[in-house]
PDB file of C-alpha atoms in Angstrom:
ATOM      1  CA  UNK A 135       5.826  -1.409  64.163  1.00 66.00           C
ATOM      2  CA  UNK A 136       8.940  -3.856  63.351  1.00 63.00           C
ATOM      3  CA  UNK A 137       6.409  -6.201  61.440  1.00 68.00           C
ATOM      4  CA  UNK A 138       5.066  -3.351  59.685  1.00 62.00           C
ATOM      5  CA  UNK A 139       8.352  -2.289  58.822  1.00 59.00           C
ATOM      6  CA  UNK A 140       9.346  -5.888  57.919  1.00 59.00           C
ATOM      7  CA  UNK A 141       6.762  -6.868  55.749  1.00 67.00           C
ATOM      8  CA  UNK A 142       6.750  -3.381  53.404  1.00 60.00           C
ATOM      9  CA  UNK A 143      10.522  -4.633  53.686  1.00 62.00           C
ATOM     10  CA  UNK A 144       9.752  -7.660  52.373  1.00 59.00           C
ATOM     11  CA  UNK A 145       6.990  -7.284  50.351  1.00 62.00           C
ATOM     12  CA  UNK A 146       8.910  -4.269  48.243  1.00 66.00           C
ATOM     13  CA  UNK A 147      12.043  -6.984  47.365  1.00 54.00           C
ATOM     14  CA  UNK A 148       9.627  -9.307  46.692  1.00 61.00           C
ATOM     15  CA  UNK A 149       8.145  -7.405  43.773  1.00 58.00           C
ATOM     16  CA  UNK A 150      11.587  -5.599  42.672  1.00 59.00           C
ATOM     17  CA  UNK A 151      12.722  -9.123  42.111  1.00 45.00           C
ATOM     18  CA  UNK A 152       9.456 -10.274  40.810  1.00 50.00           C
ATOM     19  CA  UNK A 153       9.565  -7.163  38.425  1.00 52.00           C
ATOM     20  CA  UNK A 154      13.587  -7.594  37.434  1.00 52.00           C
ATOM     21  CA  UNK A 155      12.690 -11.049  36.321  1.00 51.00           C
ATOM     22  CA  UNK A 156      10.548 -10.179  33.545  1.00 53.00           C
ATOM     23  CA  UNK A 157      13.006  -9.695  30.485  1.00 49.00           C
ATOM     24  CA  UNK A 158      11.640  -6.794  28.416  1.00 50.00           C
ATOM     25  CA  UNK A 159      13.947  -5.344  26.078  1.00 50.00           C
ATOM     26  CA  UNK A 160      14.543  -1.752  25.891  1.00 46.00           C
ATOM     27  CA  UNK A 161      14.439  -1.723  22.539  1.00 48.00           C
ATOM     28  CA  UNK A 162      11.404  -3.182  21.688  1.00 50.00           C
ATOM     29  CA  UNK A 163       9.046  -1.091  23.140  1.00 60.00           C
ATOM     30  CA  UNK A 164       9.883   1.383  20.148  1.00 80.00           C
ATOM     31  CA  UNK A 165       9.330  -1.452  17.478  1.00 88.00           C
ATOM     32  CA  UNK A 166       6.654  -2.299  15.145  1.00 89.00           C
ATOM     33  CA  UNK A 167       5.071  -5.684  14.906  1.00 91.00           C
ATOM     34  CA  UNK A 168       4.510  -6.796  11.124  1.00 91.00           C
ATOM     35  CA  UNK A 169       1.918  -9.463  10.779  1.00 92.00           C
ATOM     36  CA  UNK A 170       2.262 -11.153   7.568  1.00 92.00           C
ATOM     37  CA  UNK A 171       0.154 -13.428   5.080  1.00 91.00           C
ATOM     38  CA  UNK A 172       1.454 -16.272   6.336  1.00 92.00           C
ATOM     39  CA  UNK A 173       0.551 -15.833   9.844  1.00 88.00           C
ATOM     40  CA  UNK A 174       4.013 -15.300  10.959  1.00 91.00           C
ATOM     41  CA  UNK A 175       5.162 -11.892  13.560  1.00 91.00           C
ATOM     42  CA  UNK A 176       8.329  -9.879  12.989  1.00 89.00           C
ATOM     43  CA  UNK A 177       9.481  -7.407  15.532  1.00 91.00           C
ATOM     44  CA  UNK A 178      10.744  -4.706  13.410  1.00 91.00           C
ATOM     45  CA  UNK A 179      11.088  -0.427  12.836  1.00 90.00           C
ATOM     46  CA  UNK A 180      10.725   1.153   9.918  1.00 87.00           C
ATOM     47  CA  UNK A 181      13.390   2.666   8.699  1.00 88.00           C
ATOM     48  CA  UNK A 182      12.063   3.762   5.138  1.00 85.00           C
ATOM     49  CA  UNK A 183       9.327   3.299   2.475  1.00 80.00           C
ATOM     50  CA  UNK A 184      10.652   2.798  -0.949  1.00 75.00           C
ATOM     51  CA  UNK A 185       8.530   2.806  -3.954  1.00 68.00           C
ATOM     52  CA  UNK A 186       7.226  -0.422  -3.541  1.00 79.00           C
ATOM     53  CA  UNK A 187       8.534  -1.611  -0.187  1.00 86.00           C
ATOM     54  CA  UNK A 188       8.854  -1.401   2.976  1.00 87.00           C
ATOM     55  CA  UNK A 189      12.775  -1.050   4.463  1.00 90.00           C
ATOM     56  CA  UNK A 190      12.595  -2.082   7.912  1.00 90.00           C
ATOM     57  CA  UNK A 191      15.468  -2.817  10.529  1.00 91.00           C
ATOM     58  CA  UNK A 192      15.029  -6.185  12.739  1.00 89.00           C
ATOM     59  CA  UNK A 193      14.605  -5.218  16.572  1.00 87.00           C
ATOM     60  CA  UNK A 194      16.771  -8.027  17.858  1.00 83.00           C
ATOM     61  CA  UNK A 195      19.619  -7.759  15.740  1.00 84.00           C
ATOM     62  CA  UNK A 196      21.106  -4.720  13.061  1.00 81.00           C
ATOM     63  CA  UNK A 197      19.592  -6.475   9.657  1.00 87.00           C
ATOM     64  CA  UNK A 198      17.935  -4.640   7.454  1.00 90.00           C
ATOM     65  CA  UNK A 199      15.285  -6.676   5.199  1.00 89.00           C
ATOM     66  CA  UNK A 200      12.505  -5.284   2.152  1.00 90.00           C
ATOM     67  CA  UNK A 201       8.980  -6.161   2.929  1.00 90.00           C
ATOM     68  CA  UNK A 202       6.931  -5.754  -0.227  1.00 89.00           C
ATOM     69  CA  UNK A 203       3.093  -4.547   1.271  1.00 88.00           C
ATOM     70  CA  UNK A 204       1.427  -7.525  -0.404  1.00 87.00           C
ATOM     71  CA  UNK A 205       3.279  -9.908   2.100  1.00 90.00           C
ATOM     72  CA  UNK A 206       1.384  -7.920   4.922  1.00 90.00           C
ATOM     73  CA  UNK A 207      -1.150  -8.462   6.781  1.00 92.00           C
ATOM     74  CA  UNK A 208      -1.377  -6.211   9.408  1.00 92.00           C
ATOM     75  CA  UNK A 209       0.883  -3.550  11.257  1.00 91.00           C
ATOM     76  CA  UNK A 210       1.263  -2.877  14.973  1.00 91.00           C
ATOM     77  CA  UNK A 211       2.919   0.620  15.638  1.00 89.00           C
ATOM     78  CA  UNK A 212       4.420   1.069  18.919  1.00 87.00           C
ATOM     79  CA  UNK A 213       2.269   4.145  19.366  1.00 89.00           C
ATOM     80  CA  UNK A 214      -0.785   1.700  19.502  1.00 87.00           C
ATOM     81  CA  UNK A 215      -1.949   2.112  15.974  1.00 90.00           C
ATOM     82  CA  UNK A 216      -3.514  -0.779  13.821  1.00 91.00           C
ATOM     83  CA  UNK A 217      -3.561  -0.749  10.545  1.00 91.00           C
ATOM     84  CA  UNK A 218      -5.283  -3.489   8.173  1.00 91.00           C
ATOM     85  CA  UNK A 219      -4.232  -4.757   4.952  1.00 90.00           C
ATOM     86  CA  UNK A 220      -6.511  -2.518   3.234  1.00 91.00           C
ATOM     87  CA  UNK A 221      -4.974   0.589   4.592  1.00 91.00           C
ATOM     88  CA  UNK A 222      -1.255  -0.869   3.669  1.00 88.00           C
ATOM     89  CA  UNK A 223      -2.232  -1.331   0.047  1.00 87.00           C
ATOM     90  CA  UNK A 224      -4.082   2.329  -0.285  1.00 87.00           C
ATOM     91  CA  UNK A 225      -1.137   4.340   1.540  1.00 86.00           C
ATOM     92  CA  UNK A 226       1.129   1.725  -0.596  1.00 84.00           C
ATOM     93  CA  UNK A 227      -0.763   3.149  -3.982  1.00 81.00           C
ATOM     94  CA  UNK A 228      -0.368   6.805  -3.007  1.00 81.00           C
ATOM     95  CA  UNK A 229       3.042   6.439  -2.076  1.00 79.00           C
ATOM     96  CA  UNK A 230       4.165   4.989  -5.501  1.00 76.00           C
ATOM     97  CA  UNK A 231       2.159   7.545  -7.279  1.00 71.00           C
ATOM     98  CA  UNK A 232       3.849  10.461  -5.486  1.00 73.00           C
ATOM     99  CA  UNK A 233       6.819   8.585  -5.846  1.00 72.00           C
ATOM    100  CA  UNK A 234       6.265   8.542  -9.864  1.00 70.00           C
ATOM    101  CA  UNK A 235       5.983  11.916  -9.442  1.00 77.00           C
ATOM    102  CA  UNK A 236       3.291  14.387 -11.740  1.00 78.00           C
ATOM    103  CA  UNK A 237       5.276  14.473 -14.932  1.00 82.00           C
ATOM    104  CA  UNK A 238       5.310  10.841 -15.365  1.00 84.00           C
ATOM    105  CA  UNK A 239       1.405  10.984 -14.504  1.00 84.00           C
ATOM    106  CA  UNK A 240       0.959  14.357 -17.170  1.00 88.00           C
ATOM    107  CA  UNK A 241       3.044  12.154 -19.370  1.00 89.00           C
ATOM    108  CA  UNK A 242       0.941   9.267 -19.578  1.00 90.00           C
ATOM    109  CA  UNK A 243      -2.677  11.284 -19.836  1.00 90.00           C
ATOM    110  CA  UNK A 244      -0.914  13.453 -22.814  1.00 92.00           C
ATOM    111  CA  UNK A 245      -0.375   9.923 -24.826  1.00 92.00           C
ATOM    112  CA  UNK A 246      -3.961   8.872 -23.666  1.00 91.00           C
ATOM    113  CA  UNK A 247      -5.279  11.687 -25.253  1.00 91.00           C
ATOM    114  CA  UNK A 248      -3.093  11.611 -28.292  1.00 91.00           C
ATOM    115  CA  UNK A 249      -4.167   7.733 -28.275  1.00 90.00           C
ATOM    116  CA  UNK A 250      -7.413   8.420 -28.795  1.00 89.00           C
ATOM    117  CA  UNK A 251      -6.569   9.314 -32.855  1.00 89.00           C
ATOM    118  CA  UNK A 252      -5.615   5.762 -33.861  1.00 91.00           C
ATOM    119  CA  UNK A 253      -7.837   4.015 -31.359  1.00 88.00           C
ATOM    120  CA  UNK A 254     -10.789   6.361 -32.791  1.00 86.00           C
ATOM    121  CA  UNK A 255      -9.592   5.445 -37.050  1.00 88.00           C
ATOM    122  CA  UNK A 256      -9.630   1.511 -35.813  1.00 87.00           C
ATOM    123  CA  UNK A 257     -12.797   1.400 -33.833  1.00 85.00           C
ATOM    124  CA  UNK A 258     -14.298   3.221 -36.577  1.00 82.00           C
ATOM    125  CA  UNK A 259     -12.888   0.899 -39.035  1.00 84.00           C
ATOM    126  CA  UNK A 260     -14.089  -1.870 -36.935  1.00 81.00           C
ATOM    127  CA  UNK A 261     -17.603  -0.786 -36.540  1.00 78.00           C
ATOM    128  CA  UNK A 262     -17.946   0.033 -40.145  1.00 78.00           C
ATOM    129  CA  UNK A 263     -16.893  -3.682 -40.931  1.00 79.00           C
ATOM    130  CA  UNK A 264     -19.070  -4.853 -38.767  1.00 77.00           C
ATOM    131  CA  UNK A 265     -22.044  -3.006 -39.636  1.00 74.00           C
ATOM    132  CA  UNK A 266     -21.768  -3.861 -43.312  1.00 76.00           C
ATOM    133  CA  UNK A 267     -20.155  -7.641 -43.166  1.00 76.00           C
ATOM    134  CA  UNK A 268     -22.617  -8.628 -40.891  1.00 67.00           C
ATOM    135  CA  UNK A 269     -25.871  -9.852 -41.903  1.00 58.00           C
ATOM    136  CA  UNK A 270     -28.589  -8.385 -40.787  1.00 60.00           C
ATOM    137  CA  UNK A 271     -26.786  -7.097 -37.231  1.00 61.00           C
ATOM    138  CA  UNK A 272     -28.145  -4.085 -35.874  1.00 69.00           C
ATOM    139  CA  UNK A 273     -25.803  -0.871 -35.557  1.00 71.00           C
ATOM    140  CA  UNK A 274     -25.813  -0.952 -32.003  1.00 75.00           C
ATOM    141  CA  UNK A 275     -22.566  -2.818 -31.587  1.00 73.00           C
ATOM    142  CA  UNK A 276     -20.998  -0.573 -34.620  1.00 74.00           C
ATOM    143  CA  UNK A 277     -21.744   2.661 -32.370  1.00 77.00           C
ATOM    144  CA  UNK A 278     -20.838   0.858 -29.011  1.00 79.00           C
ATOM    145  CA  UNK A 279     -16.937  -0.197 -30.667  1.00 79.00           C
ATOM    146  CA  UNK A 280     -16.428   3.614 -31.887  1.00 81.00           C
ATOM    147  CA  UNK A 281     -18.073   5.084 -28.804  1.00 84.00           C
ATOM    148  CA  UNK A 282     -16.110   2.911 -25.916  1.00 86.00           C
ATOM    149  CA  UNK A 283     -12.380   2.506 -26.409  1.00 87.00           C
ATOM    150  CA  UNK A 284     -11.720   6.181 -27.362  1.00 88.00           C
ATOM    151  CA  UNK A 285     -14.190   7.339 -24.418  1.00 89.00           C
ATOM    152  CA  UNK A 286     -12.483   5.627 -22.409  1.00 91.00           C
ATOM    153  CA  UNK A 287      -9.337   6.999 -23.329  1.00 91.00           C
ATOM    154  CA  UNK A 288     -10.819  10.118 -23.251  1.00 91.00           C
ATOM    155  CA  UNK A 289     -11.660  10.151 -19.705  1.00 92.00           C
ATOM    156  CA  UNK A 290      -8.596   7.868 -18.129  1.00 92.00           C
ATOM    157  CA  UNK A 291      -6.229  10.907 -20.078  1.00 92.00           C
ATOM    158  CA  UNK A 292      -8.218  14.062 -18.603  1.00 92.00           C
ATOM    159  CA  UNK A 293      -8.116  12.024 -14.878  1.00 91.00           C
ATOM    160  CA  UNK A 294      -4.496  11.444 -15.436  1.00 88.00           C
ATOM    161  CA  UNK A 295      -4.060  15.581 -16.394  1.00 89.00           C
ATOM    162  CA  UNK A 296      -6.191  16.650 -13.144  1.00 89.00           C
ATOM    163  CA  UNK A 297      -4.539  14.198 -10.749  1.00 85.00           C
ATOM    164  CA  UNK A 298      -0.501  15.621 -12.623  1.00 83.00           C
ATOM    165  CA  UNK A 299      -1.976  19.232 -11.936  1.00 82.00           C
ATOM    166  CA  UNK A 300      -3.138  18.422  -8.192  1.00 77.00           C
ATOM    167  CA  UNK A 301       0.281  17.039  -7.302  1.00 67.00           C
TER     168      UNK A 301
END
């Protein structure tokens, strides 16, 4: 029974010292682990997301640094959660459009679709130049230059109005 009692003894030190001699900070167990283009790891929590960066604090000492999400490669969360460049960029995107906010966005598809006046006069000038300076050209291309840009301005400005009026 004493060698019983001596070994747990023993064998209970053994692995409290074996155990205390691993250095594990405290503090990084609630850190993040930024992987980044270049290959290099930072040990780091975020602290906030601007509109085009990341504001993280250092884990090993108070600094506070801005990571822009094209320098990323890859995230680590402390809760076990991966997330690939990919994923930065997209979140990145909707951040900074939130972040614009919806009258910038309602804004910008009002002066799309007011855009589509001048655009529509020069592509029409355009084509009409090109149908009747050209020799012997057909009047596809004429149609295509009036048809295209103010289409496309068309549609970019009525996206821009539904996305404003979903936000």
């Amino acid at each position: 029974m004493k060698n019983f009692a001596l070994t747990l003894l023993l064998a209970m030190l053994t692995l409290h010292l074996s155990a205390a001699a691993i250095h594990w900070p405290a503090d990084t167990l609630r850190c993040d682990t930024f992987v980044m283009n270049n290959g290099m790891e930072m040990q780091v929590q975020i602290v906030d997301f601007a509109a085009d960066t990341f504001i993280v604090q250092y884990c090993r000492d108070t600094r506070r640094s801005k990571i822009a999400p094209g320098q990323i490669r890859e995230i680590r969360y402390a809760t076990g959660l991966v997330k690939e460049r990919r994923q930065i960029r997209r979140e990145a995107r909707q951040r900074r459009i939130a972040f614009r906010g919806a009258e910038r966005l309602a804004r910008i598809g009002l002066f799309q679709l007011l855009g589509i006046i001048p655009v529509g006069f020069a592509s029409l000038y355009a084509g009409i130049w090109i149908a009747f300076m050209g020799s012997g050209t057909t009047f596809i291309l004429p149609i295509l230059i009036f048809i295209i840009p103010p289409g496309y301005l068309l549609i970019k400005g009525i996206s821009n109005l539904i996305k404003a009026g979903k936000m």
